[in-house]
Amino acid sequence: MEAFYRLTVSRCVARWLTVVLALVFVASCSKQDGPGGRRPGARGAVSVQTATPQKVPFERQVDLAGTLVSIDQARVSSEVAGMVREVLVNLGQEVSAGQILAKLDPRELEIALARAESQLRQTEAQLGVDGVKITQPPPDEQIAAVRTAAANRDDAHAQLSRATRLRSRNLLSQADLDTAETRVKVTEAGYQAALENVHSLKASLQDRRAAYELAQKKLSDAVIRAPVAGSVSERLIQPGEFIRENTPVIGLVQLNPLKAITGIQERYAGLIRPGLAVEFRVESFPTETFQGKVAHVSPSVDQGTRTFTVEVLVDNRDRRLKPGFFAKGIIQVGRDEVLAIPDQAVSILAGVSAVFVIEGNKVRQQVVSLGARQGSFFEVLNGLKGNEKIAISNLSQLATGVEVKVAPGEGQARAGREAGEGAR
């Protein structure tokens, strides 16, 4: 057992020694080779093309992705119950505000209106009101019932006064005097009752007028009209169907204009404002670009998504766009000139961007911070002054200290032309 253990340890030590020797060999080779595995002087200088940073006009853009929705949409409901007599619109049809959408059977509503009108006319007659010529009831004293009660009361008072004089002369019995006093009390009560009855009739008049107007409205509601202009998105009833009150019957959406609702990252909060131009595309028309303008910007940022809501107004006179389409595009937030370099000059390794600056006949690797990209150019935020000469070819063979040979100005000229095209 001890011999086996010693044998195993010996094998492990031998394997580790082999690995160490291999690493030492590779390291020695690396020291002998130049950068990129090339021995200095073995092939000569690396041939590169060059360019210089350019001032390029950049369009500042913010990406957007959102859904198109209708500005106004409504699900029209029936305000009365009844049998559907006819439906006058179809799915997709455009309607104007006030256009008739459907009709219900009005027979039961007509009967209810006639009954309400009869009750109203009865109350008006009791108050002496002509529903056409006179709309307000007369004062209490001018109503027949009150005038009658007042006359009886006045007569009773006169009879009591006469009976009192006769009793003082012993020309009338005490019983007759008591009768006269009682009659006064009865007529006074009758007068008060007449006043109260008139007050009740006046209150009833208002109630019955309201009931009559409500019956008129219900009869009018048997004809269902569009509250807004739009297109029919839903047809929820059929002729012959009995529906209850508040039953949805027709769905309407406004197709022009539409609005796109999107969420923008909070870092762009200082750039987005109403009136900015928007360009976007939809999947149904992948080769076409549609236009819009920022209409509303939310003043608050959602704490969960760290975005704020933006609404874009979109012209849709040709009705090609539909609510629910997914829109993807950009918001044009401005235009300015920035220092930029061709994308061929950029080397990115492990997320770090760098360029190779040519100094004499050697190169130096320079780390740069890049901003937006437009076409074949990167915006340079820092790391370059603008007067450097940078390599734009054979970057994989370059490292700090490598000798280079600048090729004829083909690369420089091409970069200049691309920068000019970007400016135009």
Short mmCIF file of N, CA and C in Angstrom, two decimals, residues 22-151:
data_model
loop_
_atom_site.label_atom_id
_atom_site.label_comp_id
_atom_site.label_asym_id
_atom_site.label_seq_id
_atom_site.Cartn_x
_atom_site.Cartn_y
_atom_site.Cartn_z
N ALA A 22 6.37 23.53 -19.84
CA ALA A 22 5.68 24.01 -21.03
C ALA A 22 5.39 25.50 -20.93
N LEU A 23 4.94 25.94 -19.76
CA LEU A 23 4.65 27.37 -19.57
C LEU A 23 5.91 28.20 -19.70
N VAL A 24 7.02 27.71 -19.14
CA VAL A 24 8.29 28.44 -19.25
C VAL A 24 8.71 28.56 -20.70
N PHE A 25 8.49 27.49 -21.48
CA PHE A 25 8.86 27.52 -22.89
C PHE A 25 8.04 28.55 -23.66
N VAL A 26 6.73 28.57 -23.37
CA VAL A 26 5.85 29.53 -24.05
C VAL A 26 6.24 30.96 -23.70
N ALA A 27 6.55 31.17 -22.40
CA ALA A 27 6.93 32.52 -21.98
C ALA A 27 8.21 32.96 -22.66
N SER A 28 9.19 32.06 -22.77
CA SER A 28 10.45 32.42 -23.42
C SER A 28 10.23 32.74 -24.89
N CYS A 29 9.31 31.98 -25.52
CA CYS A 29 9.01 32.26 -26.91
C CYS A 29 8.34 33.61 -27.08
N SER A 30 7.47 33.93 -26.13
CA SER A 30 6.78 35.22 -26.19
C SER A 30 7.77 36.36 -26.04
N LYS A 31 8.76 36.20 -25.19
CA LYS A 31 9.75 37.26 -25.02
C LYS A 31 10.58 37.43 -26.27
N GLN A 32 10.86 36.30 -26.96
CA GLN A 32 11.66 36.39 -28.16
C GLN A 32 10.86 36.98 -29.32
N ASP A 33 9.49 36.68 -29.34
CA ASP A 33 8.65 37.20 -30.42
C ASP A 33 8.25 38.63 -30.12
N GLY A 34 7.90 39.38 -31.16
CA GLY A 34 7.37 40.73 -30.99
C GLY A 34 5.90 40.65 -30.68
N PRO A 35 5.25 41.81 -30.57
CA PRO A 35 3.81 41.85 -30.33
C PRO A 35 3.07 41.14 -31.45
N GLY A 36 1.99 40.41 -31.05
CA GLY A 36 1.22 39.66 -32.02
C GLY A 36 1.90 38.38 -32.44
N GLY A 37 2.94 37.93 -31.70
CA GLY A 37 3.60 36.67 -32.04
C GLY A 37 4.58 36.81 -33.18
N ARG A 38 4.94 38.01 -33.57
CA ARG A 38 5.85 38.23 -34.68
C ARG A 38 7.21 38.64 -34.14
N ARG A 39 8.28 37.98 -34.61
CA ARG A 39 9.62 38.33 -34.17
C ARG A 39 10.02 39.67 -34.77
N PRO A 40 10.59 40.57 -33.98
CA PRO A 40 11.01 41.87 -34.52
C PRO A 40 11.97 41.69 -35.67
N GLY A 41 11.67 42.40 -36.73
CA GLY A 41 12.56 42.34 -37.89
C GLY A 41 12.34 41.14 -38.75
N ALA A 42 11.43 40.20 -38.29
CA ALA A 42 11.24 38.98 -39.08
C ALA A 42 10.49 39.30 -40.36
N ARG A 43 9.47 40.20 -40.30
CA ARG A 43 8.70 40.54 -41.48
C ARG A 43 8.82 42.00 -41.84
N GLY A 44 9.35 42.82 -41.02
CA GLY A 44 9.40 44.25 -41.27
C GLY A 44 8.18 44.93 -40.67
N ALA A 45 7.97 46.21 -41.02
CA ALA A 45 6.89 47.02 -40.46
C ALA A 45 5.55 46.58 -41.04
N VAL A 46 4.48 46.76 -40.22
CA VAL A 46 3.12 46.43 -40.63
C VAL A 46 2.58 47.58 -41.47
N SER A 47 2.03 47.24 -42.63
CA SER A 47 1.46 48.26 -43.51
C SER A 47 0.05 48.59 -43.04
N VAL A 48 -0.24 49.87 -42.81
CA VAL A 48 -1.57 50.30 -42.34
C VAL A 48 -2.03 51.49 -43.15
N GLN A 49 -3.33 51.64 -43.23
CA GLN A 49 -3.95 52.85 -43.75
C GLN A 49 -4.37 53.70 -42.57
N THR A 50 -4.47 54.98 -42.78
CA THR A 50 -4.71 55.87 -41.65
C THR A 50 -5.88 56.82 -41.92
N ALA A 51 -6.35 57.40 -40.86
CA ALA A 51 -7.38 58.43 -40.93
C ALA A 51 -7.18 59.36 -39.75
N THR A 52 -7.81 60.50 -39.80
CA THR A 52 -7.78 61.44 -38.67
C THR A 52 -9.21 61.67 -38.20
N PRO A 53 -9.40 61.99 -36.93
CA PRO A 53 -10.76 62.28 -36.43
C PRO A 53 -11.36 63.44 -37.22
N GLN A 54 -12.66 63.34 -37.46
CA GLN A 54 -13.36 64.34 -38.26
C GLN A 54 -14.47 64.99 -37.42
N LYS A 55 -14.82 66.23 -37.76
CA LYS A 55 -15.99 66.88 -37.21
C LYS A 55 -17.18 66.46 -38.07
N VAL A 56 -18.08 65.72 -37.50
CA VAL A 56 -19.21 65.16 -38.26
C VAL A 56 -20.51 65.62 -37.62
N PRO A 57 -21.49 66.08 -38.40
CA PRO A 57 -22.80 66.42 -37.83
C PRO A 57 -23.56 65.16 -37.43
N PHE A 58 -23.93 65.09 -36.18
CA PHE A 58 -24.64 63.92 -35.65
C PHE A 58 -26.09 64.28 -35.34
N GLU A 59 -27.02 63.43 -35.80
CA GLU A 59 -28.42 63.56 -35.42
C GLU A 59 -28.59 62.85 -34.08
N ARG A 60 -29.00 63.62 -33.07
CA ARG A 60 -29.25 63.02 -31.76
C ARG A 60 -30.60 62.33 -31.77
N GLN A 61 -30.61 61.06 -31.49
CA GLN A 61 -31.83 60.28 -31.58
C GLN A 61 -32.03 59.46 -30.31
N VAL A 62 -33.29 59.25 -29.98
CA VAL A 62 -33.67 58.40 -28.85
C VAL A 62 -34.59 57.31 -29.39
N ASP A 63 -34.25 56.07 -29.12
CA ASP A 63 -35.07 54.96 -29.60
C ASP A 63 -36.41 54.93 -28.86
N LEU A 64 -37.44 54.51 -29.59
CA LEU A 64 -38.75 54.31 -28.97
C LEU A 64 -39.37 53.03 -29.49
N ALA A 65 -40.18 52.44 -28.66
CA ALA A 65 -40.95 51.25 -29.02
C ALA A 65 -42.25 51.32 -28.22
N GLY A 66 -43.36 51.28 -28.93
CA GLY A 66 -44.63 51.41 -28.23
C GLY A 66 -45.78 50.90 -29.07
N THR A 67 -46.98 51.09 -28.58
CA THR A 67 -48.19 50.59 -29.21
C THR A 67 -49.06 51.75 -29.67
N LEU A 68 -49.60 51.62 -30.87
CA LEU A 68 -50.54 52.61 -31.38
C LEU A 68 -51.92 52.38 -30.76
N VAL A 69 -52.52 53.44 -30.29
CA VAL A 69 -53.86 53.35 -29.70
C VAL A 69 -54.71 54.49 -30.26
N SER A 70 -56.01 54.33 -30.12
CA SER A 70 -56.94 55.38 -30.55
C SER A 70 -57.04 56.45 -29.49
N ILE A 71 -57.12 57.71 -29.92
CA ILE A 71 -57.27 58.81 -28.98
C ILE A 71 -58.63 58.73 -28.30
N ASP A 72 -59.68 58.51 -29.09
CA ASP A 72 -61.04 58.38 -28.56
C ASP A 72 -61.58 57.02 -28.96
N GLN A 73 -62.05 56.28 -28.01
CA GLN A 73 -62.71 55.03 -28.29
C GLN A 73 -63.83 54.83 -27.27
N ALA A 74 -64.91 54.22 -27.71
CA ALA A 74 -66.06 54.08 -26.84
C ALA A 74 -66.78 52.79 -27.15
N ARG A 75 -67.34 52.20 -26.11
CA ARG A 75 -68.24 51.06 -26.29
C ARG A 75 -69.64 51.58 -25.99
N VAL A 76 -70.42 51.78 -27.04
CA VAL A 76 -71.74 52.38 -26.91
C VAL A 76 -72.70 51.36 -26.32
N SER A 77 -73.45 51.78 -25.29
CA SER A 77 -74.41 50.92 -24.62
C SER A 77 -75.82 51.45 -24.80
N SER A 78 -76.80 50.56 -24.71
CA SER A 78 -78.20 50.95 -24.77
C SER A 78 -78.64 51.44 -23.40
N GLU A 79 -79.29 52.60 -23.36
CA GLU A 79 -79.75 53.15 -22.09
C GLU A 79 -81.14 52.65 -21.71
N VAL A 80 -81.79 51.91 -22.61
CA VAL A 80 -83.10 51.36 -22.31
C VAL A 80 -83.13 49.89 -22.70
N ALA A 81 -84.07 49.16 -22.11
CA ALA A 81 -84.27 47.76 -22.46
C ALA A 81 -85.26 47.66 -23.61
N GLY A 82 -85.12 46.63 -24.43
CA GLY A 82 -86.06 46.46 -25.52
C GLY A 82 -85.57 45.45 -26.55
N MET A 83 -86.44 45.18 -27.50
CA MET A 83 -86.12 44.27 -28.59
C MET A 83 -85.41 45.03 -29.71
N VAL A 84 -84.29 44.47 -30.18
CA VAL A 84 -83.54 45.11 -31.27
C VAL A 84 -84.32 44.96 -32.56
N ARG A 85 -84.69 46.10 -33.15
CA ARG A 85 -85.44 46.06 -34.41
C ARG A 85 -84.48 45.98 -35.59
N GLU A 86 -83.41 46.79 -35.60
CA GLU A 86 -82.45 46.75 -36.70
C GLU A 86 -81.11 47.32 -36.25
N VAL A 87 -80.04 46.82 -36.88
CA VAL A 87 -78.68 47.33 -36.67
C VAL A 87 -78.22 47.90 -38.01
N LEU A 88 -77.83 49.17 -38.00
CA LEU A 88 -77.61 49.89 -39.25
C LEU A 88 -76.15 50.04 -39.65
N VAL A 89 -75.21 49.46 -38.89
CA VAL A 89 -73.79 49.58 -39.21
C VAL A 89 -73.15 48.21 -39.19
N ASN A 90 -72.00 48.12 -39.88
CA ASN A 90 -71.25 46.87 -39.94
C ASN A 90 -69.83 47.09 -39.45
N LEU A 91 -69.13 46.01 -39.19
CA LEU A 91 -67.76 46.05 -38.69
C LEU A 91 -66.86 46.78 -39.68
N GLY A 92 -66.06 47.74 -39.15
CA GLY A 92 -65.14 48.49 -39.99
C GLY A 92 -65.74 49.73 -40.62
N GLN A 93 -67.04 49.91 -40.54
CA GLN A 93 -67.68 51.07 -41.17
C GLN A 93 -67.39 52.34 -40.38
N GLU A 94 -67.10 53.42 -41.09
CA GLU A 94 -66.89 54.71 -40.44
C GLU A 94 -68.22 55.40 -40.21
N VAL A 95 -68.38 56.00 -39.04
CA VAL A 95 -69.62 56.70 -38.71
C VAL A 95 -69.27 58.08 -38.19
N SER A 96 -70.21 58.98 -38.31
CA SER A 96 -70.05 60.33 -37.79
C SER A 96 -70.77 60.48 -36.47
N ALA A 97 -70.43 61.51 -35.71
CA ALA A 97 -71.08 61.74 -34.43
C ALA A 97 -72.57 62.01 -34.66
N GLY A 98 -73.42 61.31 -33.92
CA GLY A 98 -74.86 61.46 -34.04
C GLY A 98 -75.51 60.51 -35.03
N GLN A 99 -74.72 59.76 -35.78
CA GLN A 99 -75.29 58.83 -36.76
C GLN A 99 -75.99 57.68 -36.04
N ILE A 100 -77.11 57.23 -36.61
CA ILE A 100 -77.89 56.13 -36.00
C ILE A 100 -77.14 54.81 -36.17
N LEU A 101 -76.96 54.12 -35.06
CA LEU A 101 -76.28 52.82 -35.08
C LEU A 101 -77.27 51.66 -35.05
N ALA A 102 -78.32 51.78 -34.25
CA ALA A 102 -79.30 50.70 -34.10
C ALA A 102 -80.61 51.29 -33.60
N LYS A 103 -81.69 50.51 -33.78
CA LYS A 103 -83.01 50.92 -33.31
C LYS A 103 -83.65 49.79 -32.51
N LEU A 104 -84.33 50.17 -31.42
CA LEU A 104 -85.08 49.22 -30.62
C LEU A 104 -86.57 49.39 -30.90
N ASP A 105 -87.37 48.36 -30.58
CA ASP A 105 -88.82 48.46 -30.72
C ASP A 105 -89.35 49.48 -29.72
N PRO A 106 -90.02 50.56 -30.19
CA PRO A 106 -90.40 51.65 -29.28
C PRO A 106 -91.81 51.52 -28.68
N ARG A 107 -92.56 50.44 -28.99
CA ARG A 107 -93.98 50.38 -28.61
C ARG A 107 -94.17 50.54 -27.11
N GLU A 108 -93.47 49.79 -26.32
CA GLU A 108 -93.63 49.86 -24.86
C GLU A 108 -93.23 51.24 -24.33
N LEU A 109 -92.23 51.84 -24.92
CA LEU A 109 -91.79 53.16 -24.49
C LEU A 109 -92.79 54.24 -24.88
N GLU A 110 -93.46 54.05 -26.01
CA GLU A 110 -94.50 55.00 -26.41
C GLU A 110 -95.69 54.96 -25.45
N ILE A 111 -96.05 53.77 -25.00
CA ILE A 111 -97.14 53.64 -24.02
C ILE A 111 -96.76 54.31 -22.71
N ALA A 112 -95.52 54.11 -22.26
CA ALA A 112 -95.07 54.73 -21.02
C ALA A 112 -95.08 56.26 -21.15
N LEU A 113 -94.74 56.77 -22.33
CA LEU A 113 -94.77 58.21 -22.53
C LEU A 113 -96.20 58.75 -22.48
N ALA A 114 -97.14 58.03 -23.11
CA ALA A 114 -98.54 58.47 -23.08
C ALA A 114 -99.09 58.47 -21.66
N ARG A 115 -98.74 57.49 -20.87
CA ARG A 115 -99.20 57.44 -19.48
C ARG A 115 -98.63 58.59 -18.67
N ALA A 116 -97.34 58.87 -18.84
CA ALA A 116 -96.72 59.98 -18.11
C ALA A 116 -97.34 61.31 -18.52
N GLU A 117 -97.67 61.46 -19.80
CA GLU A 117 -98.28 62.70 -20.25
C GLU A 117 -99.68 62.87 -19.66
N SER A 118 -100.44 61.77 -19.57
CA SER A 118 -101.79 61.84 -19.00
C SER A 118 -101.74 62.27 -17.54
N GLN A 119 -100.84 61.71 -16.78
CA GLN A 119 -100.72 62.08 -15.36
C GLN A 119 -100.30 63.55 -15.21
N LEU A 120 -99.45 64.00 -16.10
CA LEU A 120 -99.02 65.39 -16.04
C LEU A 120 -100.18 66.34 -16.34
N ARG A 121 -100.97 66.02 -17.38
CA ARG A 121 -102.08 66.89 -17.74
C ARG A 121 -103.13 66.92 -16.62
N GLN A 122 -103.32 65.82 -15.93
CA GLN A 122 -104.28 65.78 -14.83
C GLN A 122 -103.86 66.73 -13.71
N THR A 123 -102.60 66.70 -13.36
CA THR A 123 -102.10 67.58 -12.30
C THR A 123 -102.17 69.04 -12.73
N GLU A 124 -101.83 69.29 -14.00
CA GLU A 124 -101.91 70.67 -14.49
C GLU A 124 -103.34 71.20 -14.43
N ALA A 125 -104.32 70.31 -14.76
CA ALA A 125 -105.72 70.74 -14.72
C ALA A 125 -106.15 71.08 -13.29
N GLN A 126 -105.69 70.32 -12.33
CA GLN A 126 -106.05 70.60 -10.94
C GLN A 126 -105.49 71.94 -10.47
N LEU A 127 -104.36 72.32 -11.05
CA LEU A 127 -103.75 73.60 -10.67
C LEU A 127 -104.15 74.73 -11.60
N GLY A 128 -104.96 74.42 -12.60
CA GLY A 128 -105.37 75.45 -13.53
C GLY A 128 -104.25 75.90 -14.43
N VAL A 129 -103.37 74.97 -14.82
CA VAL A 129 -102.21 75.29 -15.66
C VAL A 129 -102.45 74.75 -17.06
N ASP A 130 -102.21 75.59 -18.06
CA ASP A 130 -102.23 75.16 -19.45
C ASP A 130 -100.81 74.77 -19.83
N GLY A 131 -100.58 73.51 -20.08
CA GLY A 131 -99.23 73.02 -20.31
C GLY A 131 -98.53 73.64 -21.49
N VAL A 132 -99.29 74.25 -22.41
CA VAL A 132 -98.69 74.85 -23.60
C VAL A 132 -98.43 76.33 -23.40
N LYS A 133 -99.47 77.06 -22.90
CA LYS A 133 -99.37 78.50 -22.79
C LYS A 133 -98.80 78.94 -21.45
N ILE A 134 -99.16 78.25 -20.39
CA ILE A 134 -98.73 78.63 -19.05
C ILE A 134 -97.93 77.48 -18.47
N THR A 135 -96.69 77.72 -18.15
CA THR A 135 -95.83 76.66 -17.62
C THR A 135 -95.71 76.69 -16.11
N GLN A 136 -95.87 77.89 -15.49
CA GLN A 136 -95.74 78.00 -14.04
C GLN A 136 -97.13 78.05 -13.40
N PRO A 137 -97.35 77.32 -12.29
CA PRO A 137 -98.66 77.37 -11.63
C PRO A 137 -98.92 78.75 -11.03
N PRO A 138 -100.20 79.18 -10.94
CA PRO A 138 -100.53 80.50 -10.39
C PRO A 138 -100.31 80.53 -8.88
N PRO A 139 -100.36 81.73 -8.26
CA PRO A 139 -100.27 81.80 -6.79
C PRO A 139 -101.39 81.02 -6.13
N ASP A 140 -101.17 80.65 -4.87
CA ASP A 140 -102.13 79.82 -4.15
C ASP A 140 -103.51 80.44 -4.14
N GLU A 141 -103.61 81.75 -3.94
CA GLU A 141 -104.90 82.41 -3.77
C GLU A 141 -105.71 82.42 -5.07
N GLN A 142 -105.07 82.14 -6.20
CA GLN A 142 -105.79 82.15 -7.47
C GLN A 142 -106.26 80.77 -7.90
N ILE A 143 -105.93 79.75 -7.14
CA ILE A 143 -106.34 78.39 -7.46
C ILE A 143 -107.75 78.18 -6.92
N ALA A 144 -108.60 77.54 -7.71
CA ALA A 144 -110.03 77.41 -7.40
C ALA A 144 -110.27 76.78 -6.03
N ALA A 145 -109.57 75.72 -5.70
CA ALA A 145 -109.80 75.05 -4.43
C ALA A 145 -109.49 75.97 -3.26
N VAL A 146 -108.44 76.76 -3.40
CA VAL A 146 -108.07 77.68 -2.31
C VAL A 146 -109.07 78.82 -2.23
N ARG A 147 -109.52 79.32 -3.39
CA ARG A 147 -110.52 80.39 -3.37
C ARG A 147 -111.81 79.93 -2.72
N THR A 148 -112.23 78.72 -2.99
CA THR A 148 -113.45 78.18 -2.38
C THR A 148 -113.31 78.06 -0.88
N ALA A 149 -112.16 77.51 -0.44
CA ALA A 149 -111.93 77.36 1.00
C ALA A 149 -111.86 78.72 1.68
N ALA A 150 -111.26 79.71 1.02
CA ALA A 150 -111.16 81.05 1.60
C ALA A 150 -112.54 81.69 1.70
N ALA A 151 -113.42 81.48 0.70
CA ALA A 151 -114.78 82.04 0.74
C ALA A 151 -115.58 81.41 1.87
#
